[in-house]
Tab-separated table of C-alpha atoms and ligand atoms in Angstrom:
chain	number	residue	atom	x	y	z
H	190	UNK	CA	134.457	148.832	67.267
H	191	UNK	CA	132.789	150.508	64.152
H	192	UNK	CA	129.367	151.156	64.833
H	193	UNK	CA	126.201	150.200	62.531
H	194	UNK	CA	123.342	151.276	63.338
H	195	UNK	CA	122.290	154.658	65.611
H	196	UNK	CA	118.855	155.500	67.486
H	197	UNK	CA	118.176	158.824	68.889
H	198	UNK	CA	115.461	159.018	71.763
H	199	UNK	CA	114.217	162.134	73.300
H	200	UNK	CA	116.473	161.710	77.072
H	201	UNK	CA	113.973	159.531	78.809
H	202	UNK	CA	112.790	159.231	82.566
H	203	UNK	CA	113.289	156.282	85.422
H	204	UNK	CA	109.377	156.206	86.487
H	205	UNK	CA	110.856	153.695	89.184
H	206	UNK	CA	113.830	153.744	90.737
H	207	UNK	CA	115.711	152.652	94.398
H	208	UNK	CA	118.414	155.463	95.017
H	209	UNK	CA	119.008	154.087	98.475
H	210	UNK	CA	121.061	156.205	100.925
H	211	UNK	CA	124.368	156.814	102.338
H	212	UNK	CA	127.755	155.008	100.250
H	213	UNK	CA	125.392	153.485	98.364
H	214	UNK	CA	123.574	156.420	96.779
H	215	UNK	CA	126.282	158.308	95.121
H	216	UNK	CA	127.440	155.050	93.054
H	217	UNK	CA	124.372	154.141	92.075
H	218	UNK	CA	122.778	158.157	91.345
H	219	UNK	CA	125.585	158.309	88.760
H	220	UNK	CA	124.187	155.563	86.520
H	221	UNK	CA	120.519	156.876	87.025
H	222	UNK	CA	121.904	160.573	86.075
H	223	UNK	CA	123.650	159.278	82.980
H	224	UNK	CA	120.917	157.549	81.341
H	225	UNK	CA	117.878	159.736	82.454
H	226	UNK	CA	116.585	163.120	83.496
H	227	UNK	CA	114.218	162.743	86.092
H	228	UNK	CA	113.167	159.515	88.142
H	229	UNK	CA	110.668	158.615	90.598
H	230	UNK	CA	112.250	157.943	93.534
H	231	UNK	CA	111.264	154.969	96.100
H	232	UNK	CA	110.908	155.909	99.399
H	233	UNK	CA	111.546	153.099	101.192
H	234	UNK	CA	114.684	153.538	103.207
H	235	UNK	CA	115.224	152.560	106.493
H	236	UNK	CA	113.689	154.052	108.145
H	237	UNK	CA	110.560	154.780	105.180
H	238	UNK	CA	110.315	158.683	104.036
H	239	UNK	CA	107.125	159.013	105.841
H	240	UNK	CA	106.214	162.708	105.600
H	241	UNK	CA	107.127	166.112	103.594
H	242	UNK	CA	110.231	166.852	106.048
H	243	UNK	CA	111.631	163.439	105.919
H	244	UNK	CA	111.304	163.996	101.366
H	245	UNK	CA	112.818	167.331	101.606
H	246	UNK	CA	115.866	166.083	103.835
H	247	UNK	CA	116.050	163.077	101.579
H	248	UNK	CA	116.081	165.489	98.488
H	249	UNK	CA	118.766	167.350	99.571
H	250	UNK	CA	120.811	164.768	100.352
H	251	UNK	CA	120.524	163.252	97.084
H	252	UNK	CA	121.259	166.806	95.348
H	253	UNK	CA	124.045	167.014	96.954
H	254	UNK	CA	125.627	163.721	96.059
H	255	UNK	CA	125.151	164.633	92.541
H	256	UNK	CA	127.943	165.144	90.190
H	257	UNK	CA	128.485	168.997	89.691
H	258	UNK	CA	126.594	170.516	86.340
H	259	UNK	CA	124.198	167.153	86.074
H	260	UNK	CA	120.789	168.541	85.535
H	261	UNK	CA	119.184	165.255	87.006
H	262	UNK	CA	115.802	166.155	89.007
H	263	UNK	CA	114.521	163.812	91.566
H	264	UNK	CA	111.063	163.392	92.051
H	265	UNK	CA	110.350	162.391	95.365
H	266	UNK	CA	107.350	159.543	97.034
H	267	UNK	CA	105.831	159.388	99.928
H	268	UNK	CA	105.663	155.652	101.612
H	269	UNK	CA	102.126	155.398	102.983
H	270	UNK	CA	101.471	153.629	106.284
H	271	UNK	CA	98.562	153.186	108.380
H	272	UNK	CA	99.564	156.541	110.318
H	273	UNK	CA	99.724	158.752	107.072
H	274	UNK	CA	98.560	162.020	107.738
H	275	UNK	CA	96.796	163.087	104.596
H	276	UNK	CA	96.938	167.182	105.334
H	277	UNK	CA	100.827	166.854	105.229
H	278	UNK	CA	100.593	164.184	102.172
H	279	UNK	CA	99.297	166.708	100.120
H	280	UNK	CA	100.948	169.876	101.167
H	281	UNK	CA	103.768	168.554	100.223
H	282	UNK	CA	102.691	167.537	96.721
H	283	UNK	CA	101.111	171.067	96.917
H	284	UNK	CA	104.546	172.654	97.790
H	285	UNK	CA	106.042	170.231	95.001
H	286	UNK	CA	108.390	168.146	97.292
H	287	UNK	CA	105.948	164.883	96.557
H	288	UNK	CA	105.382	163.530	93.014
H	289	UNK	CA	103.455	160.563	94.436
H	290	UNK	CA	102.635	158.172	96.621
H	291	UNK	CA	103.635	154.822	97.054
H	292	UNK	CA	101.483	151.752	98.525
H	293	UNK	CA	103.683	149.082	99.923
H	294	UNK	CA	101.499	146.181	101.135
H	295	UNK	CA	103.086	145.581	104.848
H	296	UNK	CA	105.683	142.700	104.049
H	297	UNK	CA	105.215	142.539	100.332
H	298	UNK	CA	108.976	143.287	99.838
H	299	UNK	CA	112.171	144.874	100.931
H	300	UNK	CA	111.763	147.729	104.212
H	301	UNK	CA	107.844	147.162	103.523
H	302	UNK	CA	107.509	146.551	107.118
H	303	UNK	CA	105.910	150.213	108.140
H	304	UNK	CA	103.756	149.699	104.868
H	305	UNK	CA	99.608	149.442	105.034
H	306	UNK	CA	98.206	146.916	106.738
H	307	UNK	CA	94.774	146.780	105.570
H	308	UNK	CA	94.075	149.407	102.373
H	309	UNK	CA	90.519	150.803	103.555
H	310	UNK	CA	92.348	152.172	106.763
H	311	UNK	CA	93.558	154.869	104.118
H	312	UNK	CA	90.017	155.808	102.363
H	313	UNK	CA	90.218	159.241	103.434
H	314	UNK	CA	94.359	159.708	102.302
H	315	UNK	CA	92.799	158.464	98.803
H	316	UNK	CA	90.064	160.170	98.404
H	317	UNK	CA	92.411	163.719	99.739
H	318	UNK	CA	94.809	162.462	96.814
H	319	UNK	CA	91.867	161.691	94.178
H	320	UNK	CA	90.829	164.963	94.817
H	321	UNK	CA	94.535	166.807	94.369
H	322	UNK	CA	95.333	164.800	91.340
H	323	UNK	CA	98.442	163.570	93.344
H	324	UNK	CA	99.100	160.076	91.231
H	325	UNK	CA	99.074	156.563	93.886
H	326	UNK	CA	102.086	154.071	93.173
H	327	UNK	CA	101.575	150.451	93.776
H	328	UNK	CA	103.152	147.590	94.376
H	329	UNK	CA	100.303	144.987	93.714
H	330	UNK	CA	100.992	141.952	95.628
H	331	UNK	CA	98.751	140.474	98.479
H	332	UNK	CA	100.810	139.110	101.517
H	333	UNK	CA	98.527	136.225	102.296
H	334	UNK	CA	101.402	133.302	102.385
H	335	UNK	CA	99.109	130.997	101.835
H	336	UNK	CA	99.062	132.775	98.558
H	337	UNK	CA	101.290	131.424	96.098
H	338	UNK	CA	103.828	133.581	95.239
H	339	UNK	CA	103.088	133.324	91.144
H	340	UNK	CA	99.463	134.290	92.389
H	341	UNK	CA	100.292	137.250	94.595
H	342	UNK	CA	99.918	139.667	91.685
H	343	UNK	CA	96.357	138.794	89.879
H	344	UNK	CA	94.992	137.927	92.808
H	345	UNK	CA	95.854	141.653	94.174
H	346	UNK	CA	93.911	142.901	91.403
H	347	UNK	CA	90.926	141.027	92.402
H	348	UNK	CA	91.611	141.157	96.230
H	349	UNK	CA	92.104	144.686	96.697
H	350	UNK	CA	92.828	146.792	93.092
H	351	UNK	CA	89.715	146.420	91.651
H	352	UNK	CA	87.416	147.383	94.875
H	353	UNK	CA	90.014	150.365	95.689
H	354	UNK	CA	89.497	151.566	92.431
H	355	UNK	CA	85.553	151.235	92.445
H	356	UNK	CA	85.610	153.211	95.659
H	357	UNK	CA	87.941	155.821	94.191
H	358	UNK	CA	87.264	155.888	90.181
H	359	UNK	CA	89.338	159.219	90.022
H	360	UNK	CA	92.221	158.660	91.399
H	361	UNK	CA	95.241	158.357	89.420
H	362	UNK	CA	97.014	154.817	89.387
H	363	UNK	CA	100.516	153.285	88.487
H	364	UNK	CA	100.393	149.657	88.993
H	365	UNK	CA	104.445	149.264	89.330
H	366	UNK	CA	106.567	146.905	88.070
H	367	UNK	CA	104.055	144.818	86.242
H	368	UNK	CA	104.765	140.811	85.650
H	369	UNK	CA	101.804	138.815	84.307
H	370	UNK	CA	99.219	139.260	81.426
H	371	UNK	CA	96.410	139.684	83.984
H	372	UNK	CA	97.869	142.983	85.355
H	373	UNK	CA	98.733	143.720	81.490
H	374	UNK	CA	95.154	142.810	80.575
H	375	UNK	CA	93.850	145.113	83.433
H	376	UNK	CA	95.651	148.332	82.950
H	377	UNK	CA	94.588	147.797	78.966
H	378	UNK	CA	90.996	148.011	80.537
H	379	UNK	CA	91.338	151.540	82.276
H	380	UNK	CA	91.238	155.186	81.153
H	381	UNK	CA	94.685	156.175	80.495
H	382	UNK	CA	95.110	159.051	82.525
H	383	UNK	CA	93.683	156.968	85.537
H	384	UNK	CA	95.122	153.798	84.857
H	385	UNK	CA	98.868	153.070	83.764
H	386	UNK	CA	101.961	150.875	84.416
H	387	UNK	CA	105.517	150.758	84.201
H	388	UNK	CA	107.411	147.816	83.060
H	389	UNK	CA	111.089	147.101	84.044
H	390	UNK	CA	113.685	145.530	81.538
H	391	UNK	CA	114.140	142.550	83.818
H	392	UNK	CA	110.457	141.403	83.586
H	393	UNK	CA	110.714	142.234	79.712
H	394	UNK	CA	113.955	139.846	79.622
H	395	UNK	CA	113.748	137.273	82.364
H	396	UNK	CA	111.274	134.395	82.846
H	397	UNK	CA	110.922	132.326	85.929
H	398	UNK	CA	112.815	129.447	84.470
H	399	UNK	CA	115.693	131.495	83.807
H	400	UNK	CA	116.050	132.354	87.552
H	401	UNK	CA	116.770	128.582	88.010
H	402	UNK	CA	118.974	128.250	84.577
H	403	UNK	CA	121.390	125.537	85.432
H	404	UNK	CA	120.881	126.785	89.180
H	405	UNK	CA	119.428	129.240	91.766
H	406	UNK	CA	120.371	133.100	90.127
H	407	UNK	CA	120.076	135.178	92.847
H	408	UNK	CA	120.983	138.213	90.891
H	409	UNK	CA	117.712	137.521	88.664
H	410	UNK	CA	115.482	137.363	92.129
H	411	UNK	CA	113.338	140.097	92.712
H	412	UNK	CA	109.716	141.054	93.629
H	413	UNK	CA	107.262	140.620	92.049
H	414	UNK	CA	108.619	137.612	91.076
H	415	UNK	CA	109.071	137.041	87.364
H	416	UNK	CA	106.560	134.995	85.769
H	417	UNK	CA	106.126	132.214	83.151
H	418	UNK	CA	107.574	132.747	79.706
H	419	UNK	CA	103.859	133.549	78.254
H	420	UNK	CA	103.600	136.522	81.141
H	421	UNK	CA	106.823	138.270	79.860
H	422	UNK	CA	105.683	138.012	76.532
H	423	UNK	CA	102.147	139.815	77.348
H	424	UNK	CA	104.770	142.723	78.596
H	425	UNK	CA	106.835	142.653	75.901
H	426	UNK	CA	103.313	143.080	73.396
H	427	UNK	CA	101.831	145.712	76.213
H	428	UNK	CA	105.205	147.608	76.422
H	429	UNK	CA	106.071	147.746	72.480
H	430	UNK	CA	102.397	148.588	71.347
H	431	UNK	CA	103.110	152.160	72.027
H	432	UNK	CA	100.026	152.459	74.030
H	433	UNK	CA	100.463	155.103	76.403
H	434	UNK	CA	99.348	153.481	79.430
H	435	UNK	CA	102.842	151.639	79.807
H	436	UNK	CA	105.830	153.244	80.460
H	437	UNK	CA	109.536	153.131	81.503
H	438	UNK	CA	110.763	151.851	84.941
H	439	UNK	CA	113.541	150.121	86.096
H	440	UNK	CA	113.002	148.959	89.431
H	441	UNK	CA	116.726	149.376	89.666
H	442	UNK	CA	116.413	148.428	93.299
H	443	UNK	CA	120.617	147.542	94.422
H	444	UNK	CA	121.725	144.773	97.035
H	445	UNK	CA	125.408	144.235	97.894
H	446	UNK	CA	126.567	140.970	96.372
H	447	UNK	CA	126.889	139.109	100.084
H	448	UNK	CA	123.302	140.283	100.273
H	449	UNK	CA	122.193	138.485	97.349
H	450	UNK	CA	124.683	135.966	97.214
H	451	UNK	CA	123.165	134.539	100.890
H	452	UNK	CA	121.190	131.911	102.756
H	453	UNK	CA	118.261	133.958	102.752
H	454	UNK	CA	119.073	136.990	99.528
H	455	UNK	CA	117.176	139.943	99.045
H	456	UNK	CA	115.170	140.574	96.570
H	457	UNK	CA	116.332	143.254	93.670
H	458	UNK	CA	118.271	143.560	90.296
H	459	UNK	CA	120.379	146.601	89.823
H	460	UNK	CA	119.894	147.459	86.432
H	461	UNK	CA	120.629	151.205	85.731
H	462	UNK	CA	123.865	150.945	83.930
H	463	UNK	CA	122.019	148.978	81.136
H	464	UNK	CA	118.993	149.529	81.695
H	465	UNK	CA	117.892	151.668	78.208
H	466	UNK	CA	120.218	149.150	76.375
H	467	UNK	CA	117.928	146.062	77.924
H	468	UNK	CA	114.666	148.127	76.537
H	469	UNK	CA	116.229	149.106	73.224
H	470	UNK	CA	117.502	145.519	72.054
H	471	UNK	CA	113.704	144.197	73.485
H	472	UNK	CA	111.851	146.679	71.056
H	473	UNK	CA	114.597	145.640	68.307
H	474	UNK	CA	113.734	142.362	68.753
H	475	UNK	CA	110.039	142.972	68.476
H	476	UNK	CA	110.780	145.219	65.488
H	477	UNK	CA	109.064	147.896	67.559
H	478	UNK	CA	111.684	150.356	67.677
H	479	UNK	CA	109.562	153.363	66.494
H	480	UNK	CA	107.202	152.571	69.455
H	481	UNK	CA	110.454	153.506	72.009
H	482	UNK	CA	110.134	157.246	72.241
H	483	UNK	CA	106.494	156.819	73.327
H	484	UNK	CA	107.275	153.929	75.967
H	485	UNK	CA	110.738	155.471	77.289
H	486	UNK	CA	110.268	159.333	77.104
H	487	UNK	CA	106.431	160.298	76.696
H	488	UNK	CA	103.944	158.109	78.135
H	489	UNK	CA	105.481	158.312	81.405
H	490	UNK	CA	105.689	162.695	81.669
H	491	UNK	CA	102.203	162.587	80.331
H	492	UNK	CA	100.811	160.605	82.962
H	493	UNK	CA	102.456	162.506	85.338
H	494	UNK	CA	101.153	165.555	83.662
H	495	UNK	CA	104.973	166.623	83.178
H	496	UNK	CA	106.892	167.997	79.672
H	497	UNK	CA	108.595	165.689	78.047
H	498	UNK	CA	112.640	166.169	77.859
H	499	UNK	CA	113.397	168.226	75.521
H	500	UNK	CA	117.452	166.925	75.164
H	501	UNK	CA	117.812	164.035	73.093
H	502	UNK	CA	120.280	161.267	73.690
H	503	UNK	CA	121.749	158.518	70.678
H	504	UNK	CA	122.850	155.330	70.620
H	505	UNK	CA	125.065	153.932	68.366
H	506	UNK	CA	125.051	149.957	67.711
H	507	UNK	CA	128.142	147.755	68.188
H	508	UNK	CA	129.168	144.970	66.193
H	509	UNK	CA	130.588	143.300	69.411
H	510	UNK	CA	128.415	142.998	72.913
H	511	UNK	CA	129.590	145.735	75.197
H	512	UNK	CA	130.521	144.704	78.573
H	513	UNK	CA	128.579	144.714	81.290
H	514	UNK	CA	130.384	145.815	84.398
H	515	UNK	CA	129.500	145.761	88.146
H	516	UNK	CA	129.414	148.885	90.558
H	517	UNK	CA	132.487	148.988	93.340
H	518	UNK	CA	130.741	149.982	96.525
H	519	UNK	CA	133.449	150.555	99.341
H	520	UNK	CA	135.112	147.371	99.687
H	521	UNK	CA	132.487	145.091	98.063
H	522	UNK	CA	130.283	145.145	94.635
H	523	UNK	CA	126.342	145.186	93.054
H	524	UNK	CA	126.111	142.990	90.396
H	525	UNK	CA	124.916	144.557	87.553
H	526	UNK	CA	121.915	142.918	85.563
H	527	UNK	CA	122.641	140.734	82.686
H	528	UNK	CA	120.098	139.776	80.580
H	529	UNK	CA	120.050	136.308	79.113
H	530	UNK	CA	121.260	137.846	75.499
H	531	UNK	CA	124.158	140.201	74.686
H	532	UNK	CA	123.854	143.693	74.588
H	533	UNK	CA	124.765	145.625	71.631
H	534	UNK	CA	123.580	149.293	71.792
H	535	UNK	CA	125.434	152.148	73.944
H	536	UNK	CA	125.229	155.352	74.484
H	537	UNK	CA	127.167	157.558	71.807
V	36	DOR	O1	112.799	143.302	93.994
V	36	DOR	C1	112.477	144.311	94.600
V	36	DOR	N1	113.393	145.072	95.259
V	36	DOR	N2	111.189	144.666	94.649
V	36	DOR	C2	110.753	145.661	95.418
V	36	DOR	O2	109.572	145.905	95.421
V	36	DOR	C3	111.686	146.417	96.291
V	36	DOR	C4	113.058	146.350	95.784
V	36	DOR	C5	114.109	146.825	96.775
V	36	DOR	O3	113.898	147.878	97.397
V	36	DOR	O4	115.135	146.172	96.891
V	37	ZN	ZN1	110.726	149.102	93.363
């Protein structure tokens, strides 16, 4: 197919990704290594990576199931639980095995079992990582079921967000995977190098009607949940403004198809094959593709207080959608997202 159009990004960064373990995390680190440079690797495995030992063995084990001569980097997470010791927390961002932490409310979402029960058990972790610079991850949701689950997300910033952040006005925040205009509206209200958010192209694409689109999608379920149509287009604004407190991640979080396609399916949409062609034809759409760079490759390393990439990677537009193919693991598959409009950028 001839192409039309090209785009050439500086190589971005996955400031969100679930690498998983074992068959799984070979398949899936490919796609991640293609697209981007670095990521921020999720720690929550089962069992969690709970301390600096359990990162480092992690680490390796992910360097060695990458392809010889890639130059991927992965930046590993602590999961926090009640139990988290904060000496080893931060000698190990000291010793540069941790990047961050992340804060998994205890049954917000997949392995969040061994997360934090109750956030002011973990005053004096915060206020040891406020003090070391050493950034906090978040997934914002309150696990009150009485809750409901379109709620669980604004009403974490009131709940527990806001008064954390009061206690702790130094310490360095990435509300993940954002989904509604409050959280949007919120991060907007912060100092950027305190206050920032990723955005994944599924919330960019996806509203919560389309997860019901002629029937239940389970391939479009994930957590938080997406939101009405006016949410995702509060992330779409927030994301293609440029401003630097929102930046790339995919929550590429994968699920075997029988564990999606199930009585009771996980929650998760594997989207790294695509994933930069999802963000590329959102800002297109938005005529905001001069705002890219910023969103995909340079808000995210200067949060992080990292250099950007220096490589640069180009896309060339096709006059036909490119197919979108799922990932053979062992003897079954992970769906691979599609987003409710063709896809017609890929990488040169
Ligand atoms: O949808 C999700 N899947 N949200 C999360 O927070 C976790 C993730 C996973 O690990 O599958
Ligand atoms: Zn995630």
């Amino acid at each position: 197919m001839k192409p039309t159009k090209s785009l050439a990004l500086t190589k971005p960064d996955d400031w969100h990704v679930h690498l998983r373990s074992g068959e799984m995390l070979p398949k899936v680190l490919s796609d991640t290594a293609t697209s981007f440079n670095r990521a921020i690797v999720m720690p929550n495995l089962s069992p969690p990576i709970r301390t600096t030992s359990d990162a480092v063995l992690y680490r390796r084990e992910i360097e060695a199931a990458l392809e010889k001569n890639s130059d991927f980097t992965p930046l590993m997470t602590c999961y926090l639980t009640d139990e988290t010791d904060p000496d080893d927390l931060i000698s190990g961002f000291t010793a540069d095995v941790f990047s961050a932490a992340k804060l998994y409310p205890a049954g917000a979402t997949t392995n969040s079992d061994s997360g934090v029960t109750n956030v002011l058990l973990l005053d004096s972790v915060f206020s040891a990582m406020s003090d070391a610079g050493m950034p906090l991850l978040i997934h914002g949701e309150v696990v009150d079921h009485k809750i409901d689950i379109f709620d669980r997300e604004h009403k974490f910033i009131e709940l527990i967000l806001e008064p954390l952040r009061s206690r702790h006005p130094n310490l360095k925040i990435v509300f993940e995977h954002i989904t509604t205009k409050n959280a949007v509206d919120y991060v907007r209200s912060g100092q950027p190098d305190k206050l920032a958010a990723t955005i994944t192209p599924h919330h960019l694409s996806v509203n919560r009607s389309d997860l019901f689109a002629g029937g239940i999608r389970p391939h479009l379920y994930c957590l938080p949940i997406p939101k009405r149509e006016q949410h995702r287009i509060a992330l779409v604004e927030a994301a293609c403004s440029g401003n630097k407190r929102f930046f790339l991640g995919t929550d590429s979080a994968p699920h075997l198809i029988e564990e999606k396609e199930s009585s009771c399916g996980c929650a998760g949409v594997y989207n790294s094959p695509n994933a930069l062609q999802t963000y590329i034809a959102i800002f297109e759409k938005n005529d905001a593709l001069d705002e890219l760079n910023s969103f995909a490759s340079l808000n995210g390393p200067e949060f992080y207080n990292l250099k950007p990439n220096t490589e640069e990677i180009e896309f060339v537009k096709r006059s036909s959608p490119v197919s979108i193919d799922d990932l053979v693991v062992g003897s079954s598959r992970v769906k691979t997202f599609e987003p409710p409009f063709p896809l017609f950028w890929t990488a040169k």
